[in-house]
Amino acid sequence: MEVANTIDSVRELVKAARSAGKKIGFVPTMGALHIGHISLIEAAVKKCDFVIVSIFVNPTQFGPGEDYKKYPRPLEDDLEICRNAGVDVVFAPAQEQMYPSENVTWVNVEKLTEPLCGRSRPGHFRGVTTVCAKLFNIVAPDVVFFGAKDAQQAIVIKRMVEDLNMPLEIVVCPTIRESDGLAVSSRNKYLTEEEKKDATLIYKSLEKCREMIEAGTTDIGTITAEMRTILSQSPAIEVEYVSIVDVEILQSIDHITGKVLAVVAVRIGQTRLIDNIVVDIEQQ
Ligand code: PAF
């Protein structure tokens, strides 16, 4: 496995792989790799011939007062995980490589970035789409892998790729969960044991949502009220949003029809956690 720290070096490595006729798979990450990332790498290894993982804690997607500074950066452990998972190249640029001067060019996906996390984290998606556009230009992958846990991110990036005619395929892989249902996330590292227990209420609320939809409840207000009741079982949980939205355009809906996305964002202590499920009544 090669570790490339510069844009020129990663481009050289990709160029050689491409001239050898290899299909390039790419997993963009901010490091602190866990089984969720490993599942993305495995999907990339299965579908592609040459796999690149980027590790870059992107400052432009963090708001003031967010966890940019304390975001975990266990680079050596991450490299070991990549090595064991069959990655060909890790691209781990310094901030000066990615943003050598003040950034004045931004990629902004409108509408889809306004609700949900876009409301509580202004500028977040602009940072994500800008860094992804830069990474896609640097790596020039054929296929890029994202996790379904960050549902809004995956939808926004898919739309950016479509609208800007980027010649690549986006694959969204299923959320990986602990045995108690908690979605695996790099930010789970911030949780105390007690907070981890509280956090299991997030998936419990989503399961309740699925159960109610499957039992025929169609009124969104009734379902989200039940979900909030479950979350309120822990006084440590501060709900940011509990919502059921259209799975394509993320707009609020009044009644369940077809395929919907149920989404939850909460704060537990200092930690912000998100999770979601897709429920498709037509598939029942
Ligand atoms: O999902 C993440 O880890 C980040 O938002 C991403 C896609 C690597 C961009 O910095």
Coordinates of C-alpha atoms and ligand atoms in Angstrom, one line a residue:
M1 CA 0.0 0.0 0.0
E2 CA 1.3 3.5 -0.9
V3 CA 0.7 6.6 1.2
A4 CA 0.5 9.7 -0.9
N5 CA 0.6 13.1 0.8
T6 CA 0.6 15.3 -2.3
I7 CA -1.9 15.8 -5.1
D8 CA 0.9 15.2 -7.7
S9 CA 1.8 11.8 -6.2
V10 CA -1.7 10.5 -5.9
R11 CA -2.4 11.6 -9.5
E12 CA 0.7 9.7 -10.7
L13 CA -0.4 6.5 -8.9
V14 CA -3.9 6.7 -10.3
K15 CA -2.5 7.4 -13.8
A16 CA -0.4 4.3 -13.7
A17 CA -3.4 2.2 -12.5
R18 CA -5.7 3.6 -15.2
S19 CA -3.2 2.9 -18.0
A20 CA -3.0 -0.6 -16.7
G21 CA -6.8 -0.8 -17.4
K22 CA -7.8 -0.8 -13.8
K23 CA -11.2 0.4 -12.5
I24 CA -10.6 3.0 -9.8
G25 CA -12.6 2.9 -6.6
F26 CA -12.5 5.8 -4.1
V27 CA -13.6 6.0 -0.4
P28 CA -13.4 9.6 0.9
T29 CA -13.0 9.7 4.7
M30 CA -12.0 12.0 7.5
G31 CA -10.1 9.1 9.2
A32 CA -10.8 7.6 12.6
L33 CA -11.8 4.6 10.6
H34 CA -14.2 2.0 11.9
I35 CA -16.2 -1.0 10.7
G36 CA -18.5 1.4 8.8
H37 CA -15.6 2.6 6.7
I38 CA -14.2 -0.9 6.4
S39 CA -17.5 -2.0 4.8
L40 CA -17.1 0.8 2.3
I41 CA -13.6 -0.3 1.5
E42 CA -14.7 -3.9 1.2
A43 CA -17.4 -2.8 -1.3
A44 CA -14.8 -0.8 -3.2
V45 CA -12.4 -3.8 -3.3
K46 CA -15.1 -6.0 -4.6
K47 CA -16.3 -3.7 -7.3
C48 CA -13.0 -2.1 -8.4
D49 CA -9.4 -3.1 -9.3
F50 CA -7.6 -0.2 -7.6
V51 CA -8.8 1.3 -4.3
I52 CA -7.9 4.7 -2.9
V53 CA -8.9 6.0 0.5
S54 CA -8.5 9.6 1.4
I55 CA -8.0 10.7 5.0
F56 CA -8.5 14.4 5.4
V57 CA -10.3 16.2 8.2
N58 CA -11.9 18.9 6.1
P59 CA -12.0 22.3 7.9
T60 CA -14.5 23.9 5.6
Q61 CA -17.4 21.5 6.6
F62 CA -17.1 22.4 10.3
G63 CA -18.9 25.4 11.7
P64 CA -17.5 27.7 14.4
G65 CA -17.5 25.9 17.8
E66 CA -17.8 22.5 16.2
D67 CA -15.4 19.6 16.8
Y68 CA -12.8 20.3 14.0
K69 CA -9.9 20.7 16.5
K70 CA -10.8 17.7 18.6
Y71 CA -11.9 15.4 15.7
P72 CA -9.9 12.1 16.3
R73 CA -6.8 11.7 14.0
P74 CA -5.4 8.2 14.7
L75 CA -3.4 8.2 11.4
E76 CA -1.2 5.1 12.2
D77 CA -4.2 3.0 13.2
D78 CA -6.1 4.2 10.1
L79 CA -3.2 3.2 7.8
E80 CA -3.1 -0.3 9.4
I81 CA -6.8 -0.7 8.8
C82 CA -6.4 0.3 5.2
R83 CA -3.5 -2.1 4.7
N84 CA -5.4 -5.0 6.2
A85 CA -8.5 -4.2 4.1
G86 CA -6.6 -4.3 0.8
V87 CA -6.4 -0.6 0.0
D88 CA -3.9 0.3 -2.8
V89 CA -3.3 4.0 -1.9
V90 CA -4.1 6.2 1.0
F91 CA -4.2 9.9 0.1
A92 CA -3.5 11.8 3.3
P93 CA -2.9 15.4 2.3
A94 CA -2.0 18.2 4.7
Q95 CA -4.4 21.2 4.9
E96 CA -2.0 23.3 2.8
Q97 CA -2.3 20.7 -0.1
M98 CA -6.0 20.9 -0.2
Y99 CA -6.4 24.6 0.7
P100 CA -3.1 26.4 -0.2
S101 CA -4.7 29.8 0.1
E102 CA -8.0 31.3 1.1
N103 CA -10.7 29.3 -0.7
V104 CA -12.9 31.5 -2.8
T105 CA -14.4 28.9 -5.1
W106 CA -17.2 26.9 -3.7
V107 CA -19.6 24.2 -4.9
N108 CA -23.0 24.6 -3.5
V109 CA -26.0 22.3 -4.0
E110 CA -29.1 24.3 -3.4
K111 CA -32.5 23.2 -2.0
L112 CA -31.4 19.7 -0.9
T113 CA -29.0 21.3 1.6
E114 CA -31.5 23.6 3.2
P115 CA -33.5 21.2 5.5
L116 CA -32.4 18.9 8.3
C117 CA -28.6 19.1 9.0
G118 CA -28.4 22.1 6.6
R119 CA -30.6 24.1 8.9
S120 CA -28.6 23.3 12.1
R121 CA -25.1 23.3 10.4
P122 CA -25.1 26.3 8.0
G123 CA -22.2 26.0 5.5
H124 CA -21.6 22.3 6.3
F125 CA -22.8 20.9 3.0
R126 CA -21.0 23.6 1.0
G127 CA -17.8 22.5 2.7
V128 CA -18.6 18.8 2.0
T129 CA -19.5 19.3 -1.7
T130 CA -16.5 21.6 -2.3
V131 CA -14.0 19.1 -0.8
C132 CA -15.6 16.2 -2.6
A133 CA -15.5 18.0 -5.9
K134 CA -11.8 18.7 -5.2
L135 CA -11.1 15.1 -4.3
F136 CA -13.0 13.8 -7.3
N137 CA -10.9 16.1 -9.5
I138 CA -7.7 14.9 -7.9
V139 CA -8.4 11.2 -7.7
A140 CA -10.5 10.9 -10.9
P141 CA -12.3 7.7 -9.7
D142 CA -14.7 5.6 -11.6
V143 CA -16.8 4.7 -8.5
V144 CA -17.1 6.5 -5.1
F145 CA -18.5 4.9 -2.0
F146 CA -20.5 6.6 0.7
G147 CA -22.4 5.3 3.8
A148 CA -26.1 5.5 4.1
K149 CA -25.8 6.8 7.7
D150 CA -25.1 10.3 6.3
A151 CA -28.2 10.1 4.1
Q152 CA -28.5 13.8 3.3
Q153 CA -24.8 13.9 2.4
A154 CA -25.2 11.0 0.0
I155 CA -28.2 12.5 -1.7
V156 CA -26.5 15.9 -2.0
I157 CA -23.3 14.4 -3.5
K158 CA -25.3 12.3 -5.9
R159 CA -27.1 15.4 -7.1
M160 CA -23.8 17.4 -7.4
V161 CA -22.3 14.6 -9.6
E162 CA -25.4 14.5 -11.8
D163 CA -25.7 18.3 -12.1
L164 CA -22.0 18.9 -12.8
N165 CA -21.8 15.9 -15.2
M166 CA -19.0 14.3 -13.2
P167 CA -18.0 11.0 -14.9
L168 CA -18.3 8.8 -11.9
E169 CA -20.7 6.5 -10.2
I170 CA -21.8 6.9 -6.6
V171 CA -22.5 3.8 -4.6
V172 CA -24.3 4.2 -1.2
C173 CA -23.6 1.3 1.2
P174 CA -25.8 0.3 4.1
T175 CA -25.4 1.7 7.6
I176 CA -23.3 -0.5 9.9
R177 CA -24.7 -0.9 13.4
E178 CA -23.5 -2.1 16.8
S179 CA -25.4 -5.2 18.1
D180 CA -27.6 -2.7 20.2
G181 CA -28.6 -0.8 17.0
L182 CA -26.4 2.2 17.5
A183 CA -25.1 3.4 14.1
V184 CA -21.3 3.2 13.9
S185 CA -19.7 6.7 13.7
S186 CA -16.3 8.2 14.4
R187 CA -18.1 10.5 16.8
N188 CA -19.2 7.6 19.0
K189 CA -15.7 7.8 20.4
Y190 CA -16.8 10.9 22.3
L191 CA -19.6 9.1 24.2
T192 CA -19.2 7.9 27.8
E193 CA -20.6 4.4 28.5
E194 CA -23.8 6.0 29.9
E195 CA -24.2 8.2 26.9
K196 CA -23.7 5.2 24.6
K197 CA -26.7 3.5 26.3
D198 CA -28.8 6.7 25.8
A199 CA -27.7 6.7 22.2
T200 CA -29.4 3.4 21.6
L201 CA -32.7 5.2 21.9
I202 CA -32.1 6.8 18.5
Y203 CA -32.4 3.5 16.6
K204 CA -35.2 2.4 18.9
S205 CA -37.1 5.5 17.8
L206 CA -36.4 4.7 14.1
E207 CA -37.6 1.1 14.7
K208 CA -40.8 2.4 16.2
C209 CA -41.3 4.5 13.1
R210 CA -40.9 1.5 10.9
E211 CA -43.2 -0.6 13.1
M212 CA -45.9 2.1 13.0
I213 CA -45.7 2.6 9.2
E214 CA -45.8 -1.2 8.7
A215 CA -48.9 -1.4 10.9
G216 CA -50.6 1.1 8.7
T217 CA -50.1 4.5 10.5
T218 CA -49.8 7.2 7.8
D219 CA -50.0 10.4 9.8
I220 CA -46.4 11.8 10.1
G221 CA -47.3 13.8 13.3
T222 CA -48.5 10.7 15.1
I223 CA -45.3 8.8 14.2
T224 CA -42.8 11.5 15.0
A225 CA -44.6 12.2 18.4
E226 CA -44.0 8.5 19.3
M227 CA -40.4 8.7 18.2
R228 CA -39.9 11.8 20.4
T229 CA -41.5 10.0 23.3
I230 CA -38.9 7.2 23.0
L231 CA -36.0 9.8 22.8
S232 CA -37.4 11.6 25.8
Q233 CA -36.7 8.5 27.9
S234 CA -33.2 9.9 28.4
P235 CA -32.9 13.4 29.8
A236 CA -29.4 13.6 28.3
I237 CA -30.9 13.6 24.8
E238 CA -31.5 17.0 23.2
V239 CA -33.5 16.5 20.0
E240 CA -32.4 18.6 17.0
Y241 CA -34.9 17.1 14.6
V242 CA -37.1 14.1 14.1
S243 CA -38.5 14.1 10.6
I244 CA -40.0 11.9 7.9
V245 CA -39.2 13.2 4.5
D246 CA -39.4 12.4 0.8
V247 CA -36.4 10.1 0.1
E248 CA -35.4 11.9 -3.1
I249 CA -35.8 15.6 -2.4
L250 CA -35.8 15.6 1.4
Q251 CA -39.0 17.7 1.6
S252 CA -41.4 17.2 4.5
I253 CA -44.5 15.2 3.8
D254 CA -47.8 15.0 5.7
H255 CA -48.7 11.4 5.0
I256 CA -46.7 8.2 4.3
T257 CA -46.8 7.1 0.7
G258 CA -44.3 4.8 -1.0
K259 CA -40.7 5.1 0.1
V260 CA -39.8 7.6 2.9
L261 CA -36.7 8.6 4.8
A262 CA -37.0 8.8 8.6
V263 CA -34.2 10.9 10.1
V264 CA -33.1 11.8 13.6
A265 CA -30.4 14.2 14.9
V266 CA -29.7 14.6 18.6
R267 CA -27.2 16.0 20.9
I268 CA -26.0 13.9 23.8
G269 CA -23.7 16.0 26.0
Q270 CA -21.2 17.5 23.6
T271 CA -21.8 15.0 20.9
R272 CA -24.1 15.4 17.9
L273 CA -25.4 12.1 16.4
I274 CA -27.5 11.4 13.3
D275 CA -29.2 8.3 12.0
N276 CA -31.9 7.3 9.5
I277 CA -33.8 4.5 8.0
V278 CA -35.7 4.1 4.7
V279 CA -39.1 2.6 4.9
D280 CA -40.8 1.5 1.7
I281 CA -44.4 0.4 2.2
E282 CA -44.7 -0.7 -1.4
Q283 CA -42.0 -3.3 -0.7
Q284 CA -44.0 -4.9 2.2
Ligands
PAF1 O1 -18.5 11.7 5.4 C1 -17.3 12.2 5.6 O2 -16.5 11.6 6.3 C2 -17.0 13.5 5.0 O3 -18.1 14.4 5.0 C3 -16.3 13.4 3.6 C4 -17.3 12.9 2.6 C5 -15.1 12.6 3.7 C6 -15.9 14.8 3.1 O4 -15.0 15.4 4.0

